[in-house]
Tab-separated table of C-alpha atoms and ligand atoms in Angstrom:
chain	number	residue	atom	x	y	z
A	1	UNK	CA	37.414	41.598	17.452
A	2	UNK	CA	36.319	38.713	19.763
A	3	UNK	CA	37.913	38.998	22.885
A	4	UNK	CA	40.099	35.651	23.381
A	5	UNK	CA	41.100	34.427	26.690
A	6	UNK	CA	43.242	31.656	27.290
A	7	UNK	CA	43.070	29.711	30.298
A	8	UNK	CA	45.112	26.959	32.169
A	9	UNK	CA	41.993	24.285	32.448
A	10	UNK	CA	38.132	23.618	31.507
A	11	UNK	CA	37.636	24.215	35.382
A	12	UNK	CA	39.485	27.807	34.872
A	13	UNK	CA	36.794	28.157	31.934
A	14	UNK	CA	33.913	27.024	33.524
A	15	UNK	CA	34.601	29.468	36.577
A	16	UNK	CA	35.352	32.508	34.501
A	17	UNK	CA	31.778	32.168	32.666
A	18	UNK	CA	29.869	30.448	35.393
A	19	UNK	CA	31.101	34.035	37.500
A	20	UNK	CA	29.751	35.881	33.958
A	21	UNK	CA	26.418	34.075	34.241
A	22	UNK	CA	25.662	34.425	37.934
A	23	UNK	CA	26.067	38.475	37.603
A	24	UNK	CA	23.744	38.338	34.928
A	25	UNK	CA	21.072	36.799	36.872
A	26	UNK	CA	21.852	39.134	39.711
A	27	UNK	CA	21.286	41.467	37.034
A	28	UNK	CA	17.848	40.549	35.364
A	29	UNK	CA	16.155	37.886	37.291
A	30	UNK	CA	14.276	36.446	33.813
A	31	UNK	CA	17.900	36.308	31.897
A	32	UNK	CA	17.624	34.271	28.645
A	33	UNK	CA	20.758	31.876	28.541
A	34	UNK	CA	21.624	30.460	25.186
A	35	UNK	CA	22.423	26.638	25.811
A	36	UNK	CA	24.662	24.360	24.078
A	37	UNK	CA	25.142	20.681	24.617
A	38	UNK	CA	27.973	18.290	24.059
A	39	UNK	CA	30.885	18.010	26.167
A	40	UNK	CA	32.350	21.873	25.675
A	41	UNK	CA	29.954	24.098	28.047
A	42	UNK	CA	29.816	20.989	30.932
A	43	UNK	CA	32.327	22.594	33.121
A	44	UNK	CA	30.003	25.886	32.869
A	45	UNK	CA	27.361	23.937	34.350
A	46	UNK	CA	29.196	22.611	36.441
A	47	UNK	CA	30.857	25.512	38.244
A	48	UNK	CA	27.205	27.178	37.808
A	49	UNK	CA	25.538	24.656	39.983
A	50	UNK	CA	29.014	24.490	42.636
A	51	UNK	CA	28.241	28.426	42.855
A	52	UNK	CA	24.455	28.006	43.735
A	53	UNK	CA	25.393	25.334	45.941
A	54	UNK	CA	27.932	27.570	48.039
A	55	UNK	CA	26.136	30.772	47.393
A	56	UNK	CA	22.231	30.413	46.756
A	57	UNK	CA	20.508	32.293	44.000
A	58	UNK	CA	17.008	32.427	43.143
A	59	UNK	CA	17.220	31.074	39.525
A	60	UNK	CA	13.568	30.249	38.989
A	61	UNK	CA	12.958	33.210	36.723
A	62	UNK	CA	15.719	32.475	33.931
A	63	UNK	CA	14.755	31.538	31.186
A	64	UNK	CA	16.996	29.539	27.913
A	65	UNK	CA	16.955	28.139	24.726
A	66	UNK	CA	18.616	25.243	23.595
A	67	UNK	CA	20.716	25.424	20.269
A	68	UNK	CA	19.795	22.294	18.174
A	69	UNK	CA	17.768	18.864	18.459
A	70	UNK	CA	18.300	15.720	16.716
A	71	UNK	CA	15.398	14.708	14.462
A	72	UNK	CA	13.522	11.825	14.932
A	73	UNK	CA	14.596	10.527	18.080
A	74	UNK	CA	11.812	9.058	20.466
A	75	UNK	CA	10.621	11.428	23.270
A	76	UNK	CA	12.777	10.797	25.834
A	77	UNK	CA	15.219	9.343	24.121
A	78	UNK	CA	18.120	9.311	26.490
A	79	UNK	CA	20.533	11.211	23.808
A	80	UNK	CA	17.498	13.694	22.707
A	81	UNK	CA	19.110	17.129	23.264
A	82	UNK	CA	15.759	17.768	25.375
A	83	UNK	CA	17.068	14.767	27.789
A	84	UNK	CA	20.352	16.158	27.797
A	85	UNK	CA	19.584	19.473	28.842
A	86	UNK	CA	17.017	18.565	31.400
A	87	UNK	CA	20.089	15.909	32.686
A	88	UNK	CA	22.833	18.170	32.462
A	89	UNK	CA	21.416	21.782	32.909
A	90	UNK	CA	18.006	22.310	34.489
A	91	UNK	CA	18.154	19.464	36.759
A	92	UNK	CA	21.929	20.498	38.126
A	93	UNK	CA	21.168	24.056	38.122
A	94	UNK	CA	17.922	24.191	39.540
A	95	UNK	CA	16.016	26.098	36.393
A	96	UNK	CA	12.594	26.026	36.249
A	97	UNK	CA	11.698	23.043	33.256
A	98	UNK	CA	9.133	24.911	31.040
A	99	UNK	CA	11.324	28.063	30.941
A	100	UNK	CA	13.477	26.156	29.176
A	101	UNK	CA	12.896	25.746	25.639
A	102	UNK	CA	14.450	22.560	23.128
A	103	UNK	CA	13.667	22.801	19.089
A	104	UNK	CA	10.821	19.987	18.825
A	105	UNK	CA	12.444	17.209	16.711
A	106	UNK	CA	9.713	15.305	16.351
A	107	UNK	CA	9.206	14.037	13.025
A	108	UNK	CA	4.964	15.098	12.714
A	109	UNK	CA	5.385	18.586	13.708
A	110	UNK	CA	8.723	19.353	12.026
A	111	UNK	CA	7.662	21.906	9.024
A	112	UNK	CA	6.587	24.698	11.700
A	113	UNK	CA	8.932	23.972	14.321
A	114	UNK	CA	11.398	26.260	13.163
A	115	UNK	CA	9.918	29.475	13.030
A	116	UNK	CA	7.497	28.437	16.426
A	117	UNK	CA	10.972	28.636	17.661
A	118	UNK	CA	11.789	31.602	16.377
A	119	UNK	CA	8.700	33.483	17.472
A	120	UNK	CA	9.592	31.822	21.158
A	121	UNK	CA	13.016	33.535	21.165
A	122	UNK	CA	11.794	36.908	19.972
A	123	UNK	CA	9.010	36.644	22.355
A	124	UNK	CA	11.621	35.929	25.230
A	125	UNK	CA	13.218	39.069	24.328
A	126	UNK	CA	15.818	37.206	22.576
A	127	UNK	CA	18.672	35.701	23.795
A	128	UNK	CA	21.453	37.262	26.436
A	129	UNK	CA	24.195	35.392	26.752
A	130	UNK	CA	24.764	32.364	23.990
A	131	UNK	CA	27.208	29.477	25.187
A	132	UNK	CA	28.393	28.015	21.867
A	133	UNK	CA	31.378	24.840	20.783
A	134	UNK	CA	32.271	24.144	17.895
A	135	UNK	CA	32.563	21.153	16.105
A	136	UNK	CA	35.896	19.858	14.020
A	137	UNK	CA	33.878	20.919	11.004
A	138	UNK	CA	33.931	24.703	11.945
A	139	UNK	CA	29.663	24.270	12.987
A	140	UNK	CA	27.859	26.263	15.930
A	141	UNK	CA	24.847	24.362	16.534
A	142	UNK	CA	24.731	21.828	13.992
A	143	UNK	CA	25.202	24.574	11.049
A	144	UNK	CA	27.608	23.092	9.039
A	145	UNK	CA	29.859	24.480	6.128
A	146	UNK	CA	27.821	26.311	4.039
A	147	UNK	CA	25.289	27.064	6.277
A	148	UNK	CA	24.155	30.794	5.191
A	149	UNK	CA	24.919	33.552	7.705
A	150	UNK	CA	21.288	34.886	7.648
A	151	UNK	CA	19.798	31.335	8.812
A	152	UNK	CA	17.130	31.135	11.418
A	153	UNK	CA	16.000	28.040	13.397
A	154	UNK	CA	15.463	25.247	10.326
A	155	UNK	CA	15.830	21.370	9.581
A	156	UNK	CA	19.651	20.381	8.470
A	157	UNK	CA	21.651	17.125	7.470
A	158	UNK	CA	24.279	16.151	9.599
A	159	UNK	CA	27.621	16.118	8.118
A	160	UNK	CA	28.888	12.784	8.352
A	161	UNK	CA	31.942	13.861	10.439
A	162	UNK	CA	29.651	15.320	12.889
A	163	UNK	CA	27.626	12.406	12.875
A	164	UNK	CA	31.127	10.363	13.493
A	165	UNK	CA	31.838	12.297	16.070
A	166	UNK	CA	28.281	11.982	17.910
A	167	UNK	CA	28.305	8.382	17.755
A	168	UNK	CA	30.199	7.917	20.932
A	169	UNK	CA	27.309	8.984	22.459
A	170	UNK	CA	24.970	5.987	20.816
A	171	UNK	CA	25.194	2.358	20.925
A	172	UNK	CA	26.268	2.508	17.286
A	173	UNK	CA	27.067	4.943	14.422
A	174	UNK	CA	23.814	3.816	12.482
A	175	UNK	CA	21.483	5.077	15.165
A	176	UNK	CA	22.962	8.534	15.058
A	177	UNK	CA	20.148	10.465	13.246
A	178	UNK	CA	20.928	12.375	9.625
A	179	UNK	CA	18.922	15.288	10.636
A	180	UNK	CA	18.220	17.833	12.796
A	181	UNK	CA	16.638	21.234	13.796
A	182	UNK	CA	19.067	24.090	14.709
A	183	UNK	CA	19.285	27.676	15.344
A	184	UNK	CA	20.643	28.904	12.063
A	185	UNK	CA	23.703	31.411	12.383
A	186	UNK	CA	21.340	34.467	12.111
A	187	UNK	CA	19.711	33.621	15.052
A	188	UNK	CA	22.758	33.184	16.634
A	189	UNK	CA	23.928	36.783	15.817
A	190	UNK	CA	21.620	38.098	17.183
A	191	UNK	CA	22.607	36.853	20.877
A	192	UNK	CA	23.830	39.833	22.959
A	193	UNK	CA	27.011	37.903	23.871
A	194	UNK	CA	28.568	35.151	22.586
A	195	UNK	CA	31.258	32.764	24.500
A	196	UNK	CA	32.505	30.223	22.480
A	197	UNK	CA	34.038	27.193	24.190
A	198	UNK	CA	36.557	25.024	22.642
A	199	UNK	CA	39.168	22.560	24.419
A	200	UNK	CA	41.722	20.373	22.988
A	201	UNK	CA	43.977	19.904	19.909
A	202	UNK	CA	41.109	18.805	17.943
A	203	UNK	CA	39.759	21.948	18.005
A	204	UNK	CA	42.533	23.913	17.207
A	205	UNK	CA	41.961	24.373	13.431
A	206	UNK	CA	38.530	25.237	13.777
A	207	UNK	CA	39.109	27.928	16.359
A	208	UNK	CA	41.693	29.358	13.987
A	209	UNK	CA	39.345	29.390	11.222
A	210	UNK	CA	36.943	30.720	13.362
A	211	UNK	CA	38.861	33.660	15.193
A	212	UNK	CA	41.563	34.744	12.748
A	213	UNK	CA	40.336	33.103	9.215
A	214	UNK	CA	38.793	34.484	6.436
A	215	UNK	CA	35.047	35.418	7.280
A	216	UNK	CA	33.099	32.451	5.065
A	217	UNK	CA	30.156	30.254	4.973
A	218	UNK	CA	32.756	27.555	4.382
A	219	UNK	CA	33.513	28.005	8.441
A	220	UNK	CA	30.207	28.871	9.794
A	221	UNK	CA	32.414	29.420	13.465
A	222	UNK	CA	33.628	32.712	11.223
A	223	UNK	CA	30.091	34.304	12.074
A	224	UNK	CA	31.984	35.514	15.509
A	225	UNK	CA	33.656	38.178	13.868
A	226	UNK	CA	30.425	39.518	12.721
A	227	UNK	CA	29.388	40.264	15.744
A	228	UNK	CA	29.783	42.823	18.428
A	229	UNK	CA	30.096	41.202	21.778
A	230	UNK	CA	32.310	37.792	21.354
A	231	UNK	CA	34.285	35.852	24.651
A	232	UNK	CA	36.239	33.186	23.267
A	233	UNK	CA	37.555	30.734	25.933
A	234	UNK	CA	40.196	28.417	25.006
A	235	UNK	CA	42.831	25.794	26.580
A	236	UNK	CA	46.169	25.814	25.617
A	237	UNK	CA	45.745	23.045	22.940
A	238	UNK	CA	42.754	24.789	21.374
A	239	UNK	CA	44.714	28.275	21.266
A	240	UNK	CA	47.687	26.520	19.728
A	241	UNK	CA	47.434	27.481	16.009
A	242	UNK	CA	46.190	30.794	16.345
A	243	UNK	CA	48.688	33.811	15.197
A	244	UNK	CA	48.194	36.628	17.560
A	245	UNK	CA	48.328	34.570	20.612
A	246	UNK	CA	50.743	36.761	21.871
A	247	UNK	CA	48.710	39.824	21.163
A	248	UNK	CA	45.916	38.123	23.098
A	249	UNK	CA	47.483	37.223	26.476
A	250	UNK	CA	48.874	40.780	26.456
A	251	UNK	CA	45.315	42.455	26.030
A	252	UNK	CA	43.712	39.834	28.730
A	253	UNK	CA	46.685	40.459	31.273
A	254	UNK	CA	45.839	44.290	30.930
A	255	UNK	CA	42.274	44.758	30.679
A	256	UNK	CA	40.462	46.453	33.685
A	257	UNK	CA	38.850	43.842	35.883
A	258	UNK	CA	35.846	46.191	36.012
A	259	UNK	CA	34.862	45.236	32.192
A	260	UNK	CA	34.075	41.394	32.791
A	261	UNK	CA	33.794	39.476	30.053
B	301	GLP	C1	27.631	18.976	18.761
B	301	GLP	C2	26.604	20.104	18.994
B	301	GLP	C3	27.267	21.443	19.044
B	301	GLP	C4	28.572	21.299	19.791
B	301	GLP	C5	29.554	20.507	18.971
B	301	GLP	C6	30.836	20.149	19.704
B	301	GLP	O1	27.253	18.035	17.881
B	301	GLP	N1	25.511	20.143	18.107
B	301	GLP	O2	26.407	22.393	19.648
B	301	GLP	O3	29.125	22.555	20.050
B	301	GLP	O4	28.925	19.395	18.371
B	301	GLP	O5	30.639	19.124	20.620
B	301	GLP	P1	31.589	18.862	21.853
B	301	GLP	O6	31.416	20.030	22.748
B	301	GLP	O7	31.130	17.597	22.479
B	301	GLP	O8	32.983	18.788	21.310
């Protein structure tokens, strides 16, 4: 079972996995993070950088790999996941840039770039600790319903709800591309950890479906349960239609501090 904590804020969140990160790195200097973008992980980042800041660590071995990429966007392209990681992630936290790896979304080298990613990942040793949202459709990455749990790294349509949701980040809904490349759910399993984010009520249904639903394609955020070593992090909103909540605060308010997350 994934382990599900519930916290008071994102802050809370971001400091319980930002403390999870850091004693990785003190761990195993070249640590391969899984990164996500959108707006879940930012308050990992953020209490990331806050603890370099206060506490300096030599970060210029780790290593990470970014989940998805839009297709088609420009290089550069202020909303290109590449951007957004360099912006939000490397920049912030000090990583070194070409340890850090981004699908290619380019449009001319898009029939290899999926298993060149691939090969990248296994060559890295694969991946040690994978920060995942979700999306109100149930995705991880950008694998939508239906997405196959065996998927690797591949080109995908957008789901127009996801595509919806993404415009805020564009000048308008049109220029929100249809495609992208994303780590399929396979290659997601095979993270050694996996903390899934998720604030707010509109995430609620999907966590459900993810956590305590019926293990199915149909909610690709159902892959968790497949796998062995799962931190969920929730607010209060985003816990609030799951059915063993009760269960859940009991187990996190008695598990030895020794085991981390
Ligand atoms: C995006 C990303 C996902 C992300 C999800 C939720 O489109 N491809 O990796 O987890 O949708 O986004 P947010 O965290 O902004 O709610």
């Amino acid at each position: 079972m994934a382990e599900i904590v519930i916290v008071d804020s994102k802050r809370s969140a971001g400091e319980l996995v930002a403390a999870s990160v850091r004693r990785l790195i003190e761990a195993k200097a070249d640590t391969v993070l899984g990164l996500a973008t959108g707006s879940t992980p930012l308050p990992v980042y953020a209490a990331l950088a806050e603890s370099f800041r206060r506490n300096p660590l030599d970060v210029s071995g780790v290593r990470g790999f970014a989940l998805d990429e839009y297709v088609g966007l420009a290089r550069g392209h202020f909303e290109s996941y590449r951007e957004v990681i360099s912006r939000e992630v490397i920049q912030p936290l000090g990583l070194t840039p070409n340890r850090i790896h981004v699908p290619n979304g380019a449009a001319e080298t898009l029939q290899g770039a999926g298993a060149d990613y691939e090969r990248s990942i296994e060559a890295a040793g694969g991946v040690d600790l994978q920060l995942l949202g979700i999306g109100r459709t149930g995705h991880l990455g950008f694998n939508e319903p239906g997405s196959s749990f065996a998927s690797l790294t591949r080109v995908k349509t957008l789901a127009p709800a996801s595509r919806a949701d993404n415009a805020r980040f564009f000048a308008t809904p049109e220029e929100v591309p249809r495609h992208c490349i994303t780590q399929g759910l396979g290659t997601i399993r095979r993270a050694r950890h996996l903390v899934l984010l998720a604030f707010g009520a509109e995430k609620a249904s999907a966590i459900a479906a993810a956590v305590e639903g019926p293990v199915t394609a149909s909610q690709p955020g159902s892959a968790i349960q497949l796998h062995e070593h799962v931190t969920v992090v929730l607010d209060e909103e985003a816990a609030a239609e799951l059915a063993n909540l009760d269960f859940y605060r009991y187990s996190w308010a008695n598990k030895p501090a020794w085991q981390g997350i």
